[in-house]
Structures are given as structure tokens and as C-alpha cells.
mmCIF file of C-alpha atoms and ligand atoms in Angstrom:
data_model
loop_
_atom_site.group_PDB
_atom_site.id
_atom_site.type_symbol
_atom_site.label_atom_id
_atom_site.label_comp_id
_atom_site.label_asym_id
_atom_site.label_seq_id
_atom_site.Cartn_x
_atom_site.Cartn_y
_atom_site.Cartn_z
ATOM 1 C CA MET A 1 79.269 -185.492 -1.107
ATOM 2 C CA PHE A 2 79.828 -188.425 1.108
ATOM 3 C CA ALA A 3 78.643 -190.394 4.103
ATOM 4 C CA VAL A 4 80.402 -191.304 7.339
ATOM 5 C CA ILE A 5 79.282 -194.375 9.192
ATOM 6 C CA SER A 6 80.636 -195.720 12.301
ATOM 7 C CA ASP A 7 79.998 -198.508 14.904
ATOM 8 C CA ILE A 8 77.633 -200.545 13.325
ATOM 9 C CA HIS A 9 78.100 -203.370 16.080
ATOM 10 C CA SER A 10 76.164 -206.100 14.089
ATOM 11 C CA ASN A 11 73.007 -204.071 14.094
ATOM 12 C CA LEU A 12 71.591 -205.182 10.718
ATOM 13 C CA GLU A 13 68.235 -203.357 10.956
ATOM 14 C CA ALA A 14 70.016 -200.329 11.833
ATOM 15 C CA LEU A 15 72.696 -200.479 9.096
ATOM 16 C CA GLU A 16 70.083 -201.410 6.378
ATOM 17 C CA ALA A 17 67.854 -198.127 7.403
ATOM 18 C CA VAL A 18 70.904 -195.926 7.321
ATOM 19 C CA LEU A 19 72.099 -197.272 3.851
ATOM 20 C CA ALA A 20 68.315 -196.762 2.642
ATOM 21 C CA ASP A 21 68.747 -193.407 3.663
ATOM 22 C CA ILE A 22 72.151 -192.735 2.200
ATOM 23 C CA LYS A 23 70.688 -194.399 -1.151
ATOM 24 C CA LYS A 24 67.692 -192.047 -0.873
ATOM 25 C CA ARG A 25 70.152 -188.884 -0.953
ATOM 26 C CA LYS A 26 71.900 -190.609 -3.957
ATOM 27 C CA ILE A 27 75.200 -190.652 -2.289
ATOM 28 C CA LYS A 28 77.548 -193.386 -3.452
ATOM 29 C CA ASP A 29 80.485 -192.677 -1.565
ATOM 30 C CA ILE A 30 80.622 -194.191 2.045
ATOM 31 C CA VAL A 31 83.238 -194.481 4.620
ATOM 32 C CA CYS A 32 83.014 -196.553 7.876
ATOM 33 C CA LEU A 33 85.063 -195.818 10.895
ATOM 34 C CA GLY A 34 84.902 -199.466 12.222
ATOM 35 C CA ASP A 35 83.335 -201.459 14.988
ATOM 36 C CA ILE A 36 81.514 -203.194 12.337
ATOM 37 C CA VAL A 37 80.818 -205.968 14.948
ATOM 38 C CA GLY A 38 80.526 -206.682 18.529
ATOM 39 C CA TYR A 39 77.114 -206.782 20.401
ATOM 40 C CA GLY A 40 74.675 -207.330 17.839
ATOM 41 C CA PRO A 41 73.149 -210.223 16.681
ATOM 42 C CA ASN A 42 74.342 -210.414 12.624
ATOM 43 C CA PRO A 43 77.887 -209.866 12.226
ATOM 44 C CA ARG A 44 78.128 -211.806 8.866
ATOM 45 C CA GLU A 45 75.537 -209.746 7.212
ATOM 46 C CA CYS A 46 77.018 -206.725 8.711
ATOM 47 C CA VAL A 47 80.435 -207.424 7.359
ATOM 48 C CA ASP A 48 79.213 -208.354 4.007
ATOM 49 C CA LEU A 49 77.259 -204.846 3.682
ATOM 50 C CA ILE A 50 79.919 -203.020 4.894
ATOM 51 C CA ARG A 51 82.721 -204.603 2.381
ATOM 52 C CA LYS A 52 80.259 -204.393 -0.509
ATOM 53 C CA ARG A 53 78.925 -200.733 0.100
ATOM 54 C CA CYS A 54 82.180 -198.689 1.604
ATOM 55 C CA ARG A 55 85.269 -197.487 -0.025
ATOM 56 C CA VAL A 56 87.062 -197.352 3.018
ATOM 57 C CA SER A 57 86.582 -199.153 6.551
ATOM 58 C CA ILE A 58 88.788 -198.206 9.494
ATOM 59 C CA MET A 59 89.667 -200.995 12.244
ATOM 60 C CA GLY A 60 87.628 -200.888 15.460
ATOM 61 C CA ASN A 61 88.618 -202.082 18.985
ATOM 62 C CA HIS A 62 85.680 -204.451 18.871
ATOM 63 C CA ASP A 63 86.563 -205.944 15.105
ATOM 64 C CA HIS A 64 90.290 -206.205 16.542
ATOM 65 C CA ALA A 65 89.030 -208.035 19.604
ATOM 66 C CA VAL A 66 87.274 -210.539 17.301
ATOM 67 C CA LEU A 67 90.488 -211.085 15.315
ATOM 68 C CA TYR A 68 92.569 -211.185 18.329
ATOM 69 C CA GLU A 69 91.659 -211.183 22.054
ATOM 70 C CA PRO A 70 89.259 -208.568 24.028
ATOM 71 C CA ALA A 71 91.287 -206.310 26.036
ATOM 72 C CA ASN A 72 89.757 -204.411 28.958
ATOM 73 C CA PHE A 73 86.205 -205.431 27.794
ATOM 74 C CA ASN A 74 83.103 -205.906 30.181
ATOM 75 C CA THR A 75 81.796 -209.359 30.660
ATOM 76 C CA PRO A 76 78.782 -208.513 28.085
ATOM 77 C CA ALA A 77 81.291 -207.329 25.613
ATOM 78 C CA GLU A 78 83.751 -210.134 26.011
ATOM 79 C CA ARG A 79 80.819 -212.657 25.566
ATOM 80 C CA ALA A 80 79.474 -211.000 22.380
ATOM 81 C CA CYS A 81 82.984 -210.804 21.197
ATOM 82 C CA TYR A 82 83.726 -214.700 21.445
ATOM 83 C CA TRP A 83 80.128 -215.338 20.168
ATOM 84 C CA THR A 84 81.094 -212.990 17.376
ATOM 85 C CA ARG A 85 84.191 -215.175 16.524
ATOM 86 C CA GLY A 86 82.007 -218.166 16.602
ATOM 87 C CA GLU A 87 79.279 -216.787 13.729
ATOM 88 C CA LEU A 88 82.190 -215.951 11.530
ATOM 89 C CA GLU A 89 83.771 -219.279 12.066
ATOM 90 C CA ARG A 90 80.359 -221.149 11.624
ATOM 91 C CA GLU A 91 79.931 -220.023 8.232
ATOM 92 C CA PRO A 92 79.604 -223.219 6.147
ATOM 93 C CA LYS A 93 80.920 -221.756 2.875
ATOM 94 C CA ALA A 94 84.660 -221.708 3.303
ATOM 95 C CA GLU A 95 85.335 -219.293 0.534
ATOM 96 C CA LEU A 96 83.237 -216.446 2.195
ATOM 97 C CA ARG A 97 84.237 -217.230 5.542
ATOM 98 C CA GLY A 98 88.066 -216.699 4.470
ATOM 99 C CA GLU A 99 87.061 -213.431 2.637
ATOM 100 C CA ARG A 100 85.372 -212.066 5.735
ATOM 101 C CA TRP A 101 88.035 -212.753 7.961
ATOM 102 C CA ARG A 102 90.660 -211.389 5.643
ATOM 103 C CA PHE A 103 88.424 -208.248 4.825
ATOM 104 C CA LEU A 104 88.589 -207.806 9.077
ATOM 105 C CA GLY A 105 92.315 -208.396 9.006
ATOM 106 C CA ARG A 106 93.173 -205.985 6.422
ATOM 107 C CA LEU A 107 91.384 -202.904 8.065
ATOM 108 C CA PRO A 108 93.625 -199.979 8.577
ATOM 109 C CA VAL A 109 93.766 -198.265 12.081
ATOM 110 C CA ARG A 110 93.962 -194.671 10.120
ATOM 111 C CA TYR A 111 93.261 -193.629 6.651
ATOM 112 C CA ARG A 112 94.353 -189.970 5.402
ATOM 113 C CA GLU A 113 93.054 -188.570 2.178
ATOM 114 C CA GLY A 114 93.754 -184.919 1.310
ATOM 115 C CA ASP A 115 93.079 -182.834 4.171
ATOM 116 C CA VAL A 116 90.483 -185.438 6.026
ATOM 117 C CA LEU A 117 91.698 -188.155 8.542
ATOM 118 C CA LEU A 118 89.554 -191.018 9.221
ATOM 119 C CA VAL A 119 90.147 -193.166 12.535
ATOM 120 C CA HIS A 120 88.019 -195.262 15.019
ATOM 121 C CA ALA A 121 88.848 -193.495 18.290
ATOM 122 C CA SER A 122 91.165 -190.459 18.286
ATOM 123 C CA PRO A 123 94.074 -188.821 16.245
ATOM 124 C CA ARG A 124 96.449 -189.803 19.074
ATOM 125 C CA ARG A 125 95.353 -192.882 19.456
ATOM 126 C CA PRO A 126 93.282 -194.371 16.695
ATOM 127 C CA MET A 127 91.823 -197.705 17.863
ATOM 128 C CA ASN A 128 91.381 -197.185 21.623
ATOM 129 C CA GLU A 129 91.079 -193.598 23.185
ATOM 130 C CA TYR A 130 87.757 -192.319 24.255
ATOM 131 C CA LEU A 131 87.293 -188.782 23.437
ATOM 132 C CA PHE A 132 84.297 -187.958 25.354
ATOM 133 C CA PRO A 133 82.299 -184.513 25.281
ATOM 134 C CA GLU A 134 82.433 -183.984 28.748
ATOM 135 C CA ASP A 135 86.655 -184.145 28.161
ATOM 136 C CA VAL A 136 86.345 -180.535 27.158
ATOM 137 C CA PHE A 137 85.834 -179.981 30.950
ATOM 138 C CA THR A 138 87.333 -182.700 32.962
ATOM 139 C CA ASN A 139 90.389 -183.505 30.923
ATOM 140 C CA PRO A 140 90.872 -180.551 28.477
ATOM 141 C CA GLN A 141 94.491 -181.514 27.837
ATOM 142 C CA LYS A 142 93.258 -184.997 26.425
ATOM 143 C CA VAL A 143 91.555 -182.902 23.838
ATOM 144 C CA THR A 144 94.294 -180.547 23.117
ATOM 145 C CA ALA A 145 96.767 -183.330 22.829
ATOM 146 C CA ASN A 146 94.787 -184.779 20.100
ATOM 147 C CA PHE A 147 94.772 -181.771 18.171
ATOM 148 C CA GLU A 148 98.567 -181.396 18.541
ATOM 149 C CA ARG A 149 98.736 -184.825 16.622
ATOM 150 C CA LEU A 150 95.839 -184.052 14.162
ATOM 151 C CA ASP A 151 97.736 -183.780 10.776
ATOM 152 C CA ALA A 152 94.746 -183.179 8.937
ATOM 153 C CA ARG A 153 92.183 -180.275 8.820
ATOM 154 C CA ILE A 154 89.102 -182.722 9.764
ATOM 155 C CA CYS A 155 89.261 -185.988 11.339
ATOM 156 C CA PHE A 156 86.111 -188.100 11.370
ATOM 157 C CA SER A 157 85.700 -190.551 14.345
ATOM 158 C CA GLY A 158 83.315 -192.809 16.408
ATOM 159 C CA HIS A 159 84.108 -194.854 19.385
ATOM 160 C CA THR A 160 82.173 -193.081 21.987
ATOM 161 C CA HIS A 161 78.955 -193.526 20.292
ATOM 162 C CA GLN A 162 78.188 -189.693 20.773
ATOM 163 C CA PRO A 163 78.036 -187.364 18.200
ATOM 164 C CA GLY A 164 79.286 -183.809 17.773
ATOM 165 C CA ILE A 165 82.264 -181.649 17.026
ATOM 166 C CA PHE A 166 85.250 -181.124 18.889
ATOM 167 C CA LEU A 167 87.126 -177.758 18.361
ATOM 168 C CA ASP A 168 90.756 -177.217 19.663
ATOM 169 C CA ASP A 169 89.620 -174.177 22.458
ATOM 170 C CA PRO A 170 88.972 -177.071 23.506
ATOM 171 C CA TYR A 171 85.125 -177.242 22.795
ATOM 172 C CA PHE A 172 82.490 -179.481 22.018
ATOM 173 C CA ASP A 173 79.185 -179.090 20.349
ATOM 174 C CA PRO A 174 76.511 -181.595 20.124
ATOM 175 C CA PRO A 175 74.507 -181.818 17.229
ATOM 176 C CA GLY A 176 71.314 -180.917 19.131
ATOM 177 C CA GLU A 177 72.895 -177.442 20.338
ATOM 178 C CA LEU A 178 74.676 -176.429 16.636
ATOM 179 C CA PRO A 179 73.217 -173.220 15.895
ATOM 180 C CA ASP A 180 71.598 -174.430 12.565
ATOM 181 C CA ARG A 181 70.957 -177.844 13.197
ATOM 182 C CA PRO A 182 71.461 -180.217 11.797
ATOM 183 C CA PHE A 183 73.995 -178.793 9.729
ATOM 184 C CA TYR A 184 77.188 -177.483 10.819
ATOM 185 C CA GLU A 185 79.550 -175.188 8.704
ATOM 186 C CA ILE A 186 82.902 -175.938 8.624
ATOM 187 C CA GLU A 187 85.332 -173.163 8.992
ATOM 188 C CA GLU A 188 88.853 -172.616 8.693
ATOM 189 C CA GLU A 189 89.491 -174.055 12.311
ATOM 190 C CA ARG A 190 90.321 -177.906 12.686
ATOM 191 C CA THR A 191 87.601 -180.222 13.773
ATOM 192 C CA ILE A 192 87.444 -183.601 15.122
ATOM 193 C CA VAL A 193 83.914 -184.975 14.125
ATOM 194 C CA ASN A 194 82.194 -187.539 16.150
ATOM 195 C CA VAL A 195 79.745 -189.154 13.709
ATOM 196 C CA GLY A 196 78.164 -191.305 16.360
ATOM 197 C CA SER A 197 76.938 -194.981 16.256
ATOM 198 C CA VAL A 198 74.618 -196.794 13.588
ATOM 199 C CA GLY A 199 74.019 -199.653 16.009
ATOM 200 C CA GLN A 200 74.229 -198.571 19.144
ATOM 201 C CA PRO A 201 73.785 -194.808 20.092
ATOM 202 C CA ARG A 202 74.613 -193.458 23.335
ATOM 203 C CA ASP A 203 73.686 -189.996 23.288
ATOM 204 C CA LYS A 204 69.864 -190.665 24.401
ATOM 205 C CA ASP A 205 68.476 -190.620 21.178
ATOM 206 C CA PRO A 206 67.796 -194.342 19.906
ATOM 207 C CA ARG A 207 67.828 -193.517 16.477
ATOM 208 C CA ALA A 208 70.639 -194.710 14.006
ATOM 209 C CA SER A 209 73.137 -191.714 13.671
ATOM 210 C CA TYR A 210 75.518 -190.909 10.665
ATOM 211 C CA VAL A 211 77.131 -187.727 9.307
ATOM 212 C CA VAL A 212 76.723 -186.499 5.575
ATOM 213 C CA ALA A 213 79.738 -184.295 4.425
ATOM 214 C CA HIS A 214 78.764 -181.605 1.863
ATOM 215 C CA ARG A 215 81.480 -180.026 -0.373
ATOM 216 C CA ASN A 216 81.374 -176.035 -0.953
ATOM 217 C CA HIS A 217 81.433 -176.269 -5.087
ATOM 218 C CA ASN A 218 78.891 -178.306 -7.326
ATOM 219 C CA GLU A 219 77.157 -180.801 -5.349
ATOM 220 C CA SER A 220 75.195 -181.257 -8.778
ATOM 221 C CA PHE A 221 78.248 -182.356 -10.300
ATOM 222 C CA ASP A 222 79.025 -184.416 -7.183
ATOM 223 C CA SER A 223 75.821 -186.485 -7.001
ATOM 224 C CA GLY A 224 75.336 -186.393 -10.930
ATOM 225 C CA THR A 225 78.577 -187.921 -12.116
ATOM 226 C CA GLU A 226 79.626 -191.685 -11.145
ATOM 227 C CA SER A 227 83.656 -190.760 -11.632
ATOM 228 C CA ILE A 228 83.405 -188.472 -8.772
ATOM 229 C CA VAL A 229 82.730 -191.468 -6.425
ATOM 230 C CA ALA A 230 86.544 -192.227 -6.695
ATOM 231 C CA ALA A 231 87.403 -188.606 -5.823
ATOM 232 C CA ALA A 232 89.382 -187.641 -2.603
ATOM 233 C CA LEU A 233 87.135 -187.234 0.386
ATOM 234 C CA SER A 234 88.770 -183.542 0.825
ATOM 235 C CA CYS A 235 87.824 -181.238 -1.661
ATOM 236 C CA SER A 236 86.876 -178.761 1.018
ATOM 237 C CA VAL A 237 84.309 -180.163 3.044
ATOM 238 C CA ALA A 238 82.177 -176.982 3.930
ATOM 239 C CA GLN A 239 79.070 -178.234 5.769
ATOM 240 C CA LEU A 240 78.556 -181.363 7.936
ATOM 241 C CA GLU A 241 74.856 -182.517 8.229
ATOM 242 C CA PHE A 242 74.085 -184.854 11.368
ATOM 243 C CA VAL A 243 71.355 -187.420 10.220
ATOM 244 C CA ARG A 244 69.269 -189.558 12.427
ATOM 245 C CA VAL A 245 67.328 -192.430 11.072
ATOM 246 C CA GLU A 246 64.515 -194.655 12.936
ATOM 247 C CA TYR A 247 64.952 -198.354 12.683
ATOM 248 C CA ASP A 248 63.155 -201.459 13.707
ATOM 249 C CA LEU A 249 65.172 -201.613 17.147
ATOM 250 C CA GLU A 250 62.390 -204.045 18.401
ATOM 251 C CA GLU A 251 63.409 -206.751 16.034
ATOM 252 C CA THR A 252 67.099 -206.357 16.640
ATOM 253 C CA ALA A 253 66.364 -206.552 20.689
ATOM 254 C CA ARG A 254 64.246 -209.832 19.859
ATOM 255 C CA LYS A 255 67.112 -211.323 18.253
ATOM 256 C CA ILE A 256 69.429 -210.525 20.911
ATOM 257 C CA CYS A 257 67.134 -212.209 23.359
ATOM 258 C CA LYS A 258 67.134 -215.367 21.532
ATOM 259 C CA ILE A 259 70.970 -215.975 21.470
ATOM 260 C CA ASP A 260 72.126 -216.792 25.098
ATOM 261 C CA GLU A 261 75.690 -215.276 24.526
ATOM 262 C CA LEU A 262 74.485 -212.060 23.923
ATOM 263 C CA ASP A 263 73.106 -210.303 27.049
ATOM 264 C CA ASN A 264 69.675 -209.247 27.048
ATOM 265 C CA LEU A 265 71.006 -205.339 28.588
ATOM 266 C CA LEU A 266 72.490 -205.127 25.003
ATOM 267 C CA GLY A 267 68.973 -205.229 23.363
ATOM 268 C CA GLU A 268 67.388 -203.255 26.164
ATOM 269 C CA ARG A 269 69.840 -200.050 25.825
ATOM 270 C CA LEU A 270 69.006 -199.783 22.479
ATOM 271 C CA PHE A 271 65.246 -198.384 23.436
ATOM 272 C CA ASP A 272 67.129 -195.833 25.585
ATOM 273 C CA GLY A 273 70.166 -195.021 23.401
ATOM 274 C CA ARG A 274 72.637 -195.511 26.148
HETATM 275 ZN ZN1 ZN B 1 81.716 -199.022 19.215
#
């Protein structure tokens, strides 16, 4: 069993709530698909939690923008990006400051383990391509092209902040419409799984989103044995569980309001999940 989280966006309250939920389930293996920072008020704390608690982390476009330059960002996102960079720079402890920058700078853009691929955005363009649910109707070639580039059985991604499952038909299944929600049985077919967003969901459900991947053999062995933590992600993922967690979004929105460089809209949108 392992947990997949993504798009934290410096939302500490959401991240802490999700990590507590994961701990309650006794899951020790956590992977993160990027966008640790950007938009929210607690970049330092979120970077620290992710580097301590996640075995693997992927580079998101917002992490990349904070390190280098924001490209094609709207004004609130760009201002948040520069403010985030300043926050990381203003850390008074030089060693800690360096550790955080080094951690961000070394994030891989894709990570493969057995039959599982981790990316922030899409198999074809791992850091920047938006694979939207509606693409299965409006741009099916985009989805098909991504399956053609997929060299693993399951790809976990984030980026759009909209959870659900892509199949190569092409087809999209949002968690609310999955037949045996919130569980999704993995068949032989390949899937691209969007785990949604911890810190800024955009599927009209304001609760933090993440996914638990269950394997098809001996889950008891999994959770009871420390050594399994180091095992591959693969080992036949059999079932995906889409999890939603409530958190204190009023507090996050309050913090955003107090910081001039963070647009109030970034707090308001949390209430609507948009
Ligand atoms: Zn994001």
C-alpha cells in the first residue's frame, strides 16, 4: 500500500490533514507528484514536510518556476511565485535555506519504478501538459498520444487538480462516478491516474484529494512490516482508493489574505474547490 499526493501549493493545513489521514491508515510509503509550492502561504513548512515524509518527489511546474522563471503564468500565480522565492530566500538559517533549494533543484521530472510511472503533468510532457477530463471529447488525440508515450502500466499524475482515471479508449472516470466508489479496480488495461490536489482542488469539492494504491496480495504483510517500505511501487497495484479529507481552509484563506503578494482570490477559490 502506498499513498500518492500532489499539488500541495504551500497549503500547510491541507498537507497536515492529509498526512494525518495517511498515518491513521498506517501507510508509510508516500510519493509526491510536485507543485509543493506556489499559490499558498507556507512554502517553507510544506517543502520541509514533503522532504521528510515522501520517499519520492517529482518536479512540478510551480516548483520549477520558483527555481527558474515563471512561464505562461497568470498574474496572481506569477506574483505568488516571486513571493515564494523570497520566502525561501528569507530563511535566516543558511544551512536550512540551502537544503531546501537543493531539494527543489534535484527533483526529477519523471520517475519510473517497476510498472509505475510518476509525473507531474502527463506522460508526454511530464511537467507542463494539462490532460483535462474533457479532453477525451474535445481533444481525444491528446489523450491517445499520451497513452502511446506511456511505457508503464499505471501513470500517476496531477497538475489539473481534477482527480479521476483516464483509459486509452479514450475515456475519463471521475471518482464520483466510479461504480464502486471510492474504490477503483485496476484491470489489465493501462491507466493514467490523476490523484487530484491536496492544497487547491478544482473539481468543486473543496476537500483535499489524494489516492491510496492497494496491492492485490497480502496487504497485512504490507502494513505490518517496516522493510516493505523500501519495496517497489509496482508489485501489482490492484485497487485505487480516491480519498477526500476536510481541513481548516478558513485558516489557510486567512493567511493568504494577510500576505499582500498573494491575491485574495487564491484564498476564496479554496472554498469552492475551483
Ligand atoms: Zn498545481
